[in-house]
mmCIF file of C-alpha atoms in Angstrom:
data_model
loop_
_atom_site.group_PDB
_atom_site.id
_atom_site.type_symbol
_atom_site.label_atom_id
_atom_site.label_comp_id
_atom_site.label_asym_id
_atom_site.label_seq_id
_atom_site.Cartn_x
_atom_site.Cartn_y
_atom_site.Cartn_z
ATOM 1 C CA MET A 1486 68.443 1.917 -33.432
ATOM 2 C CA HIS A 1487 68.318 -1.054 -35.703
ATOM 3 C CA GLY A 1488 65.257 -3.343 -35.662
ATOM 4 C CA THR A 1489 62.509 -3.110 -33.095
ATOM 5 C CA GLU A 1490 62.968 -0.230 -30.614
ATOM 6 C CA LEU A 1491 63.596 -1.453 -27.019
ATOM 7 C CA THR A 1492 61.423 -0.321 -24.183
ATOM 8 C CA PHE A 1493 63.022 1.387 -21.233
ATOM 9 C CA TRP A 1494 62.772 -1.709 -19.068
ATOM 10 C CA GLU A 1495 64.246 -3.900 -21.780
ATOM 11 C CA GLU A 1496 67.264 -1.510 -22.005
ATOM 12 C CA VAL A 1497 67.632 -1.692 -18.256
ATOM 13 C CA THR A 1498 67.537 -5.447 -18.361
ATOM 14 C CA LEU A 1499 70.117 -5.687 -21.078
ATOM 15 C CA LEU A 1500 72.345 -3.227 -19.297
ATOM 16 C CA ARG A 1501 72.107 -5.232 -16.051
ATOM 17 C CA GLN A 1502 72.894 -8.448 -17.850
ATOM 18 C CA SER A 1503 75.974 -6.987 -19.478
ATOM 19 C CA VAL A 1504 77.196 -5.595 -16.146
ATOM 20 C CA TYR A 1505 76.550 -8.891 -14.396
ATOM 21 C CA ALA A 1506 78.301 -10.792 -17.155
ATOM 22 C CA ALA A 1507 81.356 -8.608 -16.937
ATOM 23 C CA ALA A 1508 81.539 -8.993 -13.180
ATOM 24 C CA ALA A 1509 81.045 -12.753 -13.386
ATOM 25 C CA ALA A 1510 83.846 -12.992 -15.956
ATOM 26 C CA ALA A 1511 86.045 -10.948 -13.694
ATOM 27 C CA SER A 1512 85.250 -13.276 -10.805
ATOM 28 C CA LEU A 1513 86.206 -16.258 -12.861
ATOM 29 C CA LEU A 1514 89.521 -14.661 -13.789
ATOM 30 C CA ALA A 1515 90.271 -14.020 -10.158
ATOM 31 C CA GLY A 1516 91.127 -17.707 -9.638
ATOM 32 C CA PRO A 1517 89.985 -20.193 -7.012
ATOM 33 C CA VAL A 1518 87.780 -19.176 -4.102
ATOM 34 C CA GLY A 1519 90.679 -19.155 -1.611
ATOM 35 C CA ALA A 1520 92.379 -16.442 -3.701
ATOM 36 C CA GLN A 1521 89.333 -14.207 -3.928
ATOM 37 C CA THR A 1522 87.601 -11.836 -1.557
ATOM 38 C CA LEU A 1523 84.051 -13.176 -0.844
ATOM 39 C CA LYS A 1524 81.617 -10.270 -1.437
ATOM 40 C CA VAL A 1525 78.714 -10.183 1.053
ATOM 41 C CA ALA A 1526 75.731 -7.983 -0.018
ATOM 42 C CA VAL A 1527 73.394 -6.706 2.682
ATOM 43 C CA GLY A 1528 71.340 -3.941 0.999
ATOM 44 C CA LYS A 1529 70.596 -2.346 4.337
ATOM 45 C CA ALA A 1530 72.442 0.229 6.455
ATOM 46 C CA GLU A 1531 74.772 -0.536 9.238
ATOM 47 C CA GLY A 1532 73.118 -0.686 12.672
ATOM 48 C CA GLY A 1533 70.238 -2.899 11.653
ATOM 49 C CA PRO A 1534 69.859 -6.636 12.187
ATOM 50 C CA GLU A 1535 70.707 -7.484 8.624
ATOM 51 C CA TYR A 1536 74.195 -5.853 8.708
ATOM 52 C CA PHE A 1537 74.762 -7.102 12.270
ATOM 53 C CA ALA A 1538 74.174 -10.715 11.182
ATOM 54 C CA LEU A 1539 76.055 -10.590 7.848
ATOM 55 C CA ASP A 1540 78.980 -8.685 9.184
ATOM 56 C CA ASN A 1541 79.399 -11.256 12.009
ATOM 57 C CA PHE A 1542 78.916 -14.027 9.413
ATOM 58 C CA ALA A 1543 81.816 -12.662 7.339
ATOM 59 C CA THR A 1544 84.065 -12.201 10.384
ATOM 60 C CA ARG A 1545 83.440 -15.794 11.510
ATOM 61 C CA VAL A 1546 84.118 -17.226 8.028
ATOM 62 C CA THR A 1547 87.334 -15.327 7.811
ATOM 63 C CA ASP A 1548 88.430 -16.358 11.291
ATOM 64 C CA ALA A 1549 87.575 -20.015 10.680
ATOM 65 C CA THR A 1550 88.898 -20.472 7.172
ATOM 66 C CA GLY A 1551 91.287 -17.603 6.441
ATOM 67 C CA LEU A 1552 89.105 -16.615 3.418
ATOM 68 C CA LYS A 1553 88.973 -12.900 2.747
ATOM 69 C CA THR A 1554 85.500 -11.342 3.008
ATOM 70 C CA ARG A 1555 84.101 -7.887 2.338
ATOM 71 C CA VAL A 1556 80.657 -6.661 3.441
ATOM 72 C CA PHE A 1557 78.701 -4.168 1.414
ATOM 73 C CA PRO A 1558 75.890 -2.523 3.403
ATOM 74 C CA MET A 1559 74.047 -0.473 0.839
ATOM 75 C CA SER A 1560 76.584 -0.356 -1.979
ATOM 76 C CA LEU A 1561 77.251 -2.987 -4.694
ATOM 77 C CA LEU A 1562 73.600 -4.131 -4.816
ATOM 78 C CA SER A 1563 70.335 -2.808 -3.474
ATOM 79 C CA LEU A 1564 67.786 -5.068 -1.718
ATOM 80 C CA SER A 1565 65.971 -5.806 -4.958
ATOM 81 C CA GLU A 1566 69.152 -6.357 -6.864
ATOM 82 C CA ILE A 1567 70.723 -8.879 -4.471
ATOM 83 C CA PRO A 1568 68.865 -12.015 -5.696
ATOM 84 C CA PRO A 1569 69.950 -11.679 -9.359
ATOM 85 C CA GLY A 1570 73.292 -10.345 -8.130
ATOM 86 C CA VAL A 1571 73.958 -13.520 -6.211
ATOM 87 C CA THR A 1572 72.715 -15.618 -9.146
ATOM 88 C CA ASP A 1573 75.167 -13.921 -11.497
ATOM 89 C CA GLY A 1574 78.130 -13.770 -9.125
ATOM 90 C CA ILE A 1575 78.163 -10.070 -8.492
ATOM 91 C CA ALA A 1576 78.014 -11.039 -4.839
ATOM 92 C CA ASP A 1577 79.099 -14.378 -3.414
ATOM 93 C CA VAL A 1578 76.727 -14.103 -0.434
ATOM 94 C CA GLY A 1579 73.527 -12.082 -0.098
ATOM 95 C CA TYR A 1580 70.709 -11.273 2.287
ATOM 96 C CA VAL A 1581 67.672 -12.242 0.100
ATOM 97 C CA ILE A 1582 64.169 -11.103 0.675
ATOM 98 C CA THR A 1583 62.303 -13.838 -1.347
ATOM 99 C CA PRO A 1584 58.901 -12.148 -1.802
ATOM 100 C CA TYR A 1585 60.617 -9.500 -3.987
ATOM 101 C CA TYR A 1586 60.772 -12.417 -6.547
ATOM 102 C CA ALA A 1587 57.421 -14.068 -6.214
ATOM 103 C CA LYS A 1588 57.757 -16.577 -9.094
ATOM 104 C CA GLU A 1589 61.389 -17.495 -8.648
ATOM 105 C CA PHE A 1590 60.995 -18.345 -4.951
ATOM 106 C CA ALA A 1591 57.358 -19.445 -5.063
ATOM 107 C CA GLU A 1592 57.887 -22.675 -3.001
ATOM 108 C CA VAL A 1593 59.563 -20.767 -0.233
ATOM 109 C CA ASN A 1594 57.268 -17.768 -0.322
ATOM 110 C CA MET A 1595 54.239 -20.034 0.040
ATOM 111 C CA VAL A 1596 55.574 -21.328 3.356
ATOM 112 C CA ALA A 1597 56.692 -17.864 4.511
ATOM 113 C CA GLU A 1598 53.109 -16.735 4.244
ATOM 114 C CA THR A 1599 52.162 -19.021 7.165
ATOM 115 C CA ALA A 1600 54.145 -16.769 9.518
ATOM 116 C CA MET A 1601 51.066 -15.667 11.440
ATOM 117 C CA LEU A 1602 50.885 -19.200 12.886
ATOM 118 C CA VAL A 1603 53.341 -18.117 15.582
ATOM 119 C CA SER A 1604 50.551 -15.964 17.043
ATOM 120 C CA ALA A 1605 47.827 -18.540 16.566
ATOM 121 C CA GLY A 1606 46.663 -20.798 19.415
ATOM 122 C CA THR A 1607 49.148 -20.264 22.270
ATOM 123 C CA PRO A 1608 51.301 -17.406 21.016
ATOM 124 C CA ALA A 1609 55.020 -18.105 20.750
ATOM 125 C CA ASP A 1610 57.158 -16.753 23.605
ATOM 126 C CA TYR A 1611 59.821 -15.804 20.993
ATOM 127 C CA PRO A 1612 57.928 -15.530 17.676
ATOM 128 C CA GLY A 1613 60.851 -14.605 15.374
ATOM 129 C CA ALA A 1614 63.043 -17.369 16.758
ATOM 130 C CA ALA A 1615 60.298 -19.940 16.486
ATOM 131 C CA MET A 1616 59.380 -19.062 12.886
ATOM 132 C CA ALA A 1617 63.036 -18.841 11.758
ATOM 133 C CA GLY A 1618 63.627 -22.350 13.127
ATOM 134 C CA ALA A 1619 60.479 -23.796 11.608
ATOM 135 C CA ILE A 1620 60.950 -22.381 8.180
ATOM 136 C CA THR A 1621 64.638 -23.220 7.975
ATOM 137 C CA GLU A 1622 63.974 -26.818 9.000
ATOM 138 C CA TYR A 1623 61.242 -27.002 6.444
ATOM 139 C CA ILE A 1624 63.334 -25.501 3.531
ATOM 140 C CA MET A 1625 66.397 -27.601 4.259
ATOM 141 C CA GLY A 1626 64.266 -30.733 3.751
ATOM 142 C CA CYS A 1627 62.194 -29.435 0.891
ATOM 143 C CA THR A 1628 63.368 -30.881 -2.491
ATOM 144 C CA ASP A 1629 61.159 -28.600 -4.569
ATOM 145 C CA CYS A 1630 62.520 -25.568 -2.603
ATOM 146 C CA GLY A 1631 66.049 -26.716 -3.365
ATOM 147 C CA ARG A 1632 65.225 -26.966 -7.118
ATOM 148 C CA GLY A 1633 64.022 -23.428 -6.981
ATOM 149 C CA TYR A 1634 67.331 -22.256 -5.489
ATOM 150 C CA ALA A 1635 69.270 -24.337 -8.011
ATOM 151 C CA ALA A 1636 67.376 -22.674 -10.810
ATOM 152 C CA GLN A 1637 68.638 -19.326 -9.398
ATOM 153 C CA ASN A 1638 72.206 -20.631 -9.099
ATOM 154 C CA GLN A 1639 72.015 -20.199 -5.301
ATOM 155 C CA VAL A 1640 72.551 -22.336 -2.213
ATOM 156 C CA TYR A 1641 70.197 -21.687 0.655
ATOM 157 C CA LEU A 1642 71.883 -21.363 4.103
ATOM 158 C CA GLY A 1643 69.160 -20.338 6.528
ATOM 159 C CA SER A 1644 66.283 -18.052 7.196
ATOM 160 C CA ALA A 1645 65.557 -15.296 9.758
ATOM 161 C CA ALA A 1646 62.319 -13.693 10.818
ATOM 162 C CA SER A 1647 61.406 -10.242 12.026
ATOM 163 C CA GLY A 1648 60.270 -9.276 15.516
ATOM 164 C CA ASP A 1649 56.535 -9.331 16.339
ATOM 165 C CA TYR A 1650 54.549 -7.602 13.631
ATOM 166 C CA LEU A 1651 52.673 -4.451 14.692
ATOM 167 C CA LEU A 1652 50.982 -1.486 13.177
ATOM 168 C CA LEU A 1653 53.299 1.510 12.989
ATOM 169 C CA CYS A 1654 51.028 4.468 12.128
ATOM 170 C CA THR A 1655 50.909 8.208 11.528
ATOM 171 C CA SER A 1656 48.098 8.371 14.148
ATOM 172 C CA PRO A 1657 46.850 5.983 16.828
ATOM 173 C CA LEU A 1658 44.297 3.304 15.886
ATOM 174 C CA SER A 1659 42.969 0.213 17.656
ATOM 175 C CA THR A 1660 39.446 -0.799 16.676
ATOM 176 C CA LEU A 1661 37.728 -2.284 13.673
ATOM 177 C CA ALA A 1662 36.355 1.062 12.828
ATOM 178 C CA ASP A 1663 39.807 2.683 13.048
ATOM 179 C CA LEU A 1664 41.223 0.095 10.563
ATOM 180 C CA SER A 1665 38.444 0.357 8.044
ATOM 181 C CA GLY A 1666 39.434 2.638 5.077
ATOM 182 C CA THR A 1667 43.094 2.916 6.014
ATOM 183 C CA LYS A 1668 46.021 2.324 3.704
ATOM 184 C CA LEU A 1669 48.412 -0.239 5.060
ATOM 185 C CA ARG A 1670 51.881 -1.042 3.713
ATOM 186 C CA ALA A 1671 52.063 -4.843 3.598
ATOM 187 C CA GLY A 1672 55.184 -6.719 2.647
ATOM 188 C CA SER A 1673 53.699 -10.115 1.760
ATOM 189 C CA GLY A 1674 50.454 -11.699 0.527
ATOM 190 C CA ASN A 1675 49.174 -12.891 3.899
ATOM 191 C CA TYR A 1676 49.403 -9.352 5.401
ATOM 192 C CA SER A 1677 47.768 -7.903 2.332
ATOM 193 C CA ARG A 1678 44.809 -10.293 2.756
ATOM 194 C CA TRP A 1679 44.711 -9.506 6.443
ATOM 195 C CA ALA A 1680 44.387 -5.760 5.613
ATOM 196 C CA GLU A 1681 41.552 -6.467 3.209
ATOM 197 C CA THR A 1682 39.736 -8.531 5.771
ATOM 198 C CA PHE A 1683 39.559 -5.427 7.920
ATOM 199 C CA GLY A 1684 38.420 -3.119 5.129
ATOM 200 C CA ALA A 1685 41.854 -1.575 4.651
ATOM 201 C CA THR A 1686 43.756 -1.127 1.422
ATOM 202 C CA PRO A 1687 47.109 -2.987 1.239
ATOM 203 C CA VAL A 1688 49.984 -1.139 -0.465
ATOM 204 C CA SER A 1689 52.970 -3.095 -1.650
ATOM 205 C CA MET A 1690 56.418 -1.462 -1.540
ATOM 206 C CA PRO A 1691 59.980 -2.317 -0.532
ATOM 207 C CA GLY A 1692 60.875 -1.814 3.139
ATOM 208 C CA ASN A 1693 63.318 0.936 2.427
ATOM 209 C CA GLU A 1694 60.458 3.132 1.118
ATOM 210 C CA MET A 1695 58.389 3.005 4.320
ATOM 211 C CA TYR A 1696 59.747 6.316 5.690
ATOM 212 C CA GLU A 1697 58.800 8.353 2.607
ATOM 213 C CA ALA A 1698 55.451 6.693 2.312
ATOM 214 C CA LEU A 1699 54.487 7.438 5.890
ATOM 215 C CA SER A 1700 55.948 10.981 5.829
ATOM 216 C CA GLN A 1701 54.008 11.821 2.701
ATOM 217 C CA LYS A 1702 50.830 10.056 3.895
ATOM 218 C CA VAL A 1703 50.920 7.656 1.020
ATOM 219 C CA VAL A 1704 50.062 5.057 3.677
ATOM 220 C CA ASP A 1705 48.567 5.434 7.110
ATOM 221 C CA CYS A 1706 50.472 2.606 8.713
ATOM 222 C CA THR A 1707 53.129 0.048 7.848
ATOM 223 C CA ILE A 1708 52.832 -3.528 9.026
ATOM 224 C CA ALA A 1709 56.335 -4.149 10.532
ATOM 225 C CA SER A 1710 58.258 -4.869 13.687
ATOM 226 C CA ALA A 1711 59.183 -2.060 16.116
ATOM 227 C CA ALA A 1712 62.843 -2.600 15.041
ATOM 228 C CA GLU A 1713 62.029 -0.428 12.011
ATOM 229 C CA LEU A 1714 61.690 2.617 14.221
ATOM 230 C CA THR A 1715 65.453 2.778 14.303
ATOM 231 C CA ALA A 1716 66.457 0.565 11.333
ATOM 232 C CA GLY A 1717 64.186 2.598 9.043
ATOM 233 C CA GLY A 1718 64.265 5.880 10.895
ATOM 234 C CA LEU A 1719 60.469 5.680 11.518
ATOM 235 C CA PHE A 1720 60.619 7.325 14.953
ATOM 236 C CA ASP A 1721 60.353 10.665 13.044
ATOM 237 C CA VAL A 1722 57.073 9.767 11.282
ATOM 238 C CA VAL A 1723 55.195 7.296 13.464
ATOM 239 C CA ARG A 1724 52.774 8.691 16.099
ATOM 240 C CA GLY A 1725 50.811 5.541 16.990
ATOM 241 C CA ILE A 1726 51.806 1.890 17.547
ATOM 242 C CA THR A 1727 49.188 -0.879 17.798
ATOM 243 C CA VAL A 1728 50.377 -3.987 19.610
ATOM 244 C CA GLY A 1729 48.662 -7.406 18.949
ATOM 245 C CA ALA A 1730 47.671 -6.657 15.336
ATOM 246 C CA PRO A 1731 48.274 -8.154 12.998
ATOM 247 C CA GLY A 1732 50.750 -10.384 14.941
ATOM 248 C CA GLY A 1733 52.989 -12.919 13.482
ATOM 249 C CA VAL A 1734 56.349 -12.119 11.870
ATOM 250 C CA TYR A 1735 57.858 -11.548 8.473
ATOM 251 C CA ALA A 1736 59.471 -14.795 7.364
ATOM 252 C CA GLY A 1737 60.542 -14.256 3.764
ATOM 253 C CA LEU A 1738 64.091 -13.497 4.808
ATOM 254 C CA ASN A 1739 66.953 -15.607 3.683
ATOM 255 C CA THR A 1740 69.839 -14.596 5.971
ATOM 256 C CA VAL A 1741 72.582 -16.239 3.870
ATOM 257 C CA ASN A 1742 72.275 -17.293 0.208
ATOM 258 C CA MET A 1743 75.496 -18.180 -1.529
ATOM 259 C CA ASN A 1744 76.279 -18.293 -5.153
ATOM 260 C CA ARG A 1745 76.366 -21.946 -6.168
ATOM 261 C CA GLY A 1746 79.681 -21.708 -7.876
ATOM 262 C CA THR A 1747 81.234 -20.075 -4.824
ATOM 263 C CA TRP A 1748 79.845 -22.853 -2.587
ATOM 264 C CA GLU A 1749 81.157 -25.573 -4.874
ATOM 265 C CA GLY A 1750 84.550 -23.950 -4.882
ATOM 266 C CA LEU A 1751 84.877 -24.434 -1.085
ATOM 267 C CA ASP A 1752 86.400 -27.526 0.415
ATOM 268 C CA THR A 1753 84.552 -29.599 3.064
ATOM 269 C CA LYS A 1754 86.201 -27.799 5.967
ATOM 270 C CA GLN A 1755 85.357 -24.467 4.588
ATOM 271 C CA LYS A 1756 81.722 -25.441 3.889
ATOM 272 C CA THR A 1757 81.385 -26.658 7.486
ATOM 273 C CA ALA A 1758 82.744 -23.330 8.744
ATOM 274 C CA VAL A 1759 80.238 -21.531 6.539
ATOM 275 C CA LEU A 1760 77.414 -23.622 7.962
ATOM 276 C CA HIS A 1761 78.497 -22.794 11.518
ATOM 277 C CA ALA A 1762 78.637 -19.116 10.577
ATOM 278 C CA ALA A 1763 75.197 -19.318 8.934
ATOM 279 C CA ALA A 1764 73.624 -20.778 12.057
ATOM 280 C CA GLU A 1765 75.201 -17.981 14.111
ATOM 281 C CA ALA A 1766 74.012 -15.312 11.593
ATOM 282 C CA GLN A 1767 70.416 -16.694 11.906
ATOM 283 C CA ALA A 1768 70.601 -16.286 15.658
ATOM 284 C CA ASP A 1769 72.223 -12.857 15.395
ATOM 285 C CA PHE A 1770 69.488 -11.516 13.160
ATOM 286 C CA VAL A 1771 66.615 -12.848 15.259
ATOM 287 C CA TRP A 1772 68.189 -11.737 18.581
ATOM 288 C CA LYS A 1773 69.018 -8.271 17.267
ATOM 289 C CA THR A 1774 65.672 -7.535 15.789
ATOM 290 C CA SER A 1775 63.937 -8.775 18.872
ATOM 291 C CA LYS A 1776 66.105 -6.654 21.123
ATOM 292 C CA ASP A 1777 65.776 -3.547 18.914
ATOM 293 C CA SER A 1778 61.954 -4.058 18.897
ATOM 294 C CA ALA A 1779 61.716 -4.237 22.641
ATOM 295 C CA ASP A 1780 64.019 -1.242 23.137
ATOM 296 C CA ASN A 1781 62.094 0.819 20.615
ATOM 297 C CA LEU A 1782 58.720 0.062 22.135
ATOM 298 C CA ALA A 1783 59.980 1.089 25.512
ATOM 299 C CA ALA A 1784 61.364 4.353 24.101
ATOM 300 C CA ALA A 1785 58.344 5.157 21.958
ATOM 301 C CA PRO A 1786 56.157 6.988 24.624
ATOM 302 C CA GLY A 1787 59.071 9.278 25.444
ATOM 303 C CA LYS A 1788 59.171 10.321 21.759
ATOM 304 C CA GLY A 1789 55.489 11.335 21.708
ATOM 305 C CA ILE A 1790 54.249 8.024 20.285
ATOM 306 C CA GLU A 1791 51.095 6.441 21.708
ATOM 307 C CA VAL A 1792 51.352 2.685 22.245
ATOM 308 C CA MET A 1793 48.118 0.792 22.505
ATOM 309 C CA ASP A 1794 46.811 -2.743 22.341
ATOM 310 C CA ALA A 1795 44.551 -3.827 19.509
ATOM 311 C CA ALA A 1796 40.910 -4.029 20.565
ATOM 312 C CA PRO A 1797 39.703 -7.548 21.478
ATOM 313 C CA GLU A 1798 37.430 -7.555 18.393
ATOM 314 C CA VAL A 1799 40.494 -7.098 16.194
ATOM 315 C CA THR A 1800 42.499 -9.923 17.768
ATOM 316 C CA ALA A 1801 39.526 -12.240 17.646
ATOM 317 C CA LYS A 1802 38.948 -11.547 14.013
ATOM 318 C CA THR A 1803 42.659 -12.023 13.323
ATOM 319 C CA SER A 1804 42.569 -15.469 14.895
ATOM 320 C CA GLU A 1805 39.758 -16.461 12.563
ATOM 321 C CA PHE A 1806 41.682 -15.065 9.564
ATOM 322 C CA VAL A 1807 44.825 -17.094 10.318
ATOM 323 C CA LYS A 1808 42.959 -20.358 10.413
ATOM 324 C CA ALA A 1809 41.065 -19.668 7.151
ATOM 325 C CA ASP A 1810 44.049 -18.301 5.344
ATOM 326 C CA MET A 1811 45.907 -21.623 5.100
ATOM 327 C CA ALA A 1812 43.491 -22.872 2.490
ATOM 328 C CA THR A 1813 43.747 -19.538 0.670
ATOM 329 C CA ILE A 1814 47.553 -19.745 0.553
ATOM 330 C CA ALA A 1815 47.425 -23.285 -0.936
ATOM 331 C CA ALA A 1816 44.860 -22.309 -3.549
ATOM 332 C CA GLN A 1817 46.605 -19.215 -4.632
ATOM 333 C CA TYR A 1818 50.059 -20.705 -5.011
ATOM 334 C CA THR A 1819 48.577 -23.718 -6.857
ATOM 335 C CA GLU A 1820 46.663 -21.569 -9.296
ATOM 336 C CA LYS A 1821 49.264 -18.806 -9.791
ATOM 337 C CA TYR A 1822 52.575 -20.708 -9.612
ATOM 338 C CA GLY A 1823 51.572 -24.298 -10.370
ATOM 339 C CA ILE A 1824 52.907 -25.595 -7.090
ATOM 340 C CA LYS A 1825 52.102 -29.309 -6.655
ATOM 341 C CA ASP A 1826 50.718 -30.746 -3.422
ATOM 342 C CA ALA A 1827 50.453 -27.306 -1.857
ATOM 343 C CA GLU A 1828 47.974 -28.397 0.832
ATOM 344 C CA ALA A 1829 50.110 -31.321 1.872
ATOM 345 C CA LYS A 1830 53.270 -29.143 2.009
ATOM 346 C CA LEU A 1831 51.517 -26.459 4.071
ATOM 347 C CA ALA A 1832 50.074 -29.088 6.378
ATOM 348 C CA ARG A 1833 53.598 -29.628 7.807
ATOM 349 C CA MET A 1834 53.909 -26.065 9.038
ATOM 350 C CA PRO A 1835 51.542 -26.013 12.083
ATOM 351 C CA ALA A 1836 53.389 -28.890 13.720
ATOM 352 C CA LEU A 1837 56.794 -27.442 12.972
ATOM 353 C CA VAL A 1838 55.759 -24.051 14.291
ATOM 354 C CA GLU A 1839 54.466 -25.610 17.514
ATOM 355 C CA LYS A 1840 57.643 -27.569 17.815
ATOM 356 C CA TRP A 1841 59.715 -24.512 17.545
ATOM 357 C CA LYS A 1842 57.493 -22.521 19.872
ATOM 358 C CA GLY A 1843 58.545 -25.033 22.539
ATOM 359 C CA LEU A 1844 62.214 -25.236 21.559
ATOM 360 C CA THR A 1845 62.699 -21.424 21.648
ATOM 361 C CA ALA A 1846 60.598 -20.637 24.754
ATOM 362 C CA GLY A 1847 62.658 -18.634 27.259
ATOM 363 C CA MET A 1848 65.451 -17.786 24.877
ATOM 364 C CA ARG A 1849 64.610 -14.213 24.076
ATOM 365 C CA ASP A 1850 67.642 -12.862 25.919
ATOM 366 C CA ASP A 1851 70.057 -15.646 25.164
ATOM 367 C CA ARG A 1852 71.605 -15.298 21.751
ATOM 368 C CA ASP A 1853 74.262 -18.022 22.341
ATOM 369 C CA ALA A 1854 71.683 -20.613 23.348
ATOM 370 C CA LEU A 1855 69.633 -19.756 20.257
ATOM 371 C CA ALA A 1856 72.623 -20.206 17.988
ATOM 372 C CA LYS A 1857 73.470 -23.528 19.589
ATOM 373 C CA LEU A 1858 69.864 -24.606 19.116
ATOM 374 C CA TYR A 1859 69.830 -23.809 15.407
ATOM 375 C CA TRP A 1860 73.133 -25.616 14.979
ATOM 376 C CA ASP A 1861 72.147 -28.720 16.899
ATOM 377 C CA GLU A 1862 68.623 -29.039 15.417
ATOM 378 C CA ILE A 1863 69.253 -28.087 11.840
ATOM 379 C CA PHE A 1864 72.689 -27.079 10.507
ATOM 380 C CA SER A 1865 74.716 -29.858 12.111
ATOM 381 C CA LYS A 1866 72.569 -32.373 10.271
ATOM 382 C CA ILE A 1867 73.593 -31.103 6.888
ATOM 383 C CA ASP A 1868 76.279 -33.069 5.085
ATOM 384 C CA PRO A 1869 78.563 -30.373 3.523
ATOM 385 C CA GLU A 1870 79.884 -32.810 0.975
ATOM 386 C CA THR A 1871 76.459 -33.467 -0.556
ATOM 387 C CA TYR A 1872 74.394 -30.406 0.215
ATOM 388 C CA PRO A 1873 72.441 -29.284 -1.669
ATOM 389 C CA ALA A 1874 71.447 -32.599 -3.162
ATOM 390 C CA VAL A 1875 69.460 -31.181 -6.055
ATOM 391 C CA SER A 1876 70.149 -29.561 -9.399
ATOM 392 C CA ASN A 1877 68.156 -27.477 -11.784
#
C-alpha cells in the first residue's frame, strides 16, 4: 500500500463511498424519476410495523401516480446503512432511525428524547399516536431541523412512534430493588438516563441485536414495546414483562425520508400523492405497533411469561425523572452538538404533546380516523411546490 496505511474502518468507509457513488451514477443514468423504480428500504423483516407501513406506502404511491416502486425489507440496506443510503441515492425512500446518527440528526433527536412526556401528567390514551403527531408537527415547522435534513440530502416526510415502552426481561422484576444493578438495553439517551436513575446500567445496541443480547444474558431487559415480542422474536427469550416502567414511547423513527433529488424530480401532483401516502404510512405504523403490542401482551401469560405492573415507587420516581430530564436534554444537546436556543425549542413540546393527547384520544382501534387526522392537521398544510423551504 502506498503512503499511510488505512485503518480497517477507513477502508470500509472508502468501500462504502465507492459503492454508493456507483449506485448513484447508475441512478442518474436511469433517466427521470418517472422512468425509474423507486427503491424503498425498510431494514426490518416483513410482518413488523415498519414493513407494513412502507409496503403500503409504496402501493399507494404506485396506485396514485403510476410510478414503479420496489420495497426491500432486509436487503439492499441494513437499518444503520439506510440514512447514508438515502443520502447517496442507493435508496429513494428509507425508514430512518435518527438516533443511530446522533450528530447528523441532532435537532430531531433532541426533541425525540422528550417522548416520555406522553406518560407524564395525565397519560395519553394512545401514546404512540400522540407522540407521532406532536413530533411530526414540530419537525415540519422547524427550520433548523430542515437544515439538518438538507445537509443529509434528505426530505423529511413524517415520524412514527412505538407502542408503550415496557421492560421486557429474562426474569420478572418490579421494584426499585429489582432494577438496581440490572443491565438494560436502551435505544436513546433519555432511556439511558432513566436506567441510571434507578441504579441500572444502560447498554446501547441496535434493535435487531436485542434477541441475541437477551438470550446470551448480555442484558437483563430491553426497554421496548411489546410489539418486539413478535417483530424481534423475543417471545423465546423474555420471561418477565413490567408494565408502567419506564413508560413513554420511542420517537426517533422517521417513517418516510426521501432522497432530495428524487423528491425534486417529482411533479406537484406526484409530490401531493407522496404526502398523502406518507400520512397513511405514519398511521399504519402507529396502528400496527399498537395492535401488535396489545395482542402480544394478551398472549404472553400463555407462553410462560409473567406480566406485572411496576411498583408504585418506580412509577413515582419515573414521574420525577421526566420533569427533571427536560433541562438535562437541553443542556446536553447545547454542549455536545451546539444546538442554539435548545430550552426554547424544547419548551414547545409539552403543549404539543398535550394537544395531541387530546386529538388522538379514543382512536386506538381506528386506523382510518388516525390517518385522516394526520392528513388534516399536518400533511395537508404542506405546500408541495415549496416544501422543504430550506437548503444546506
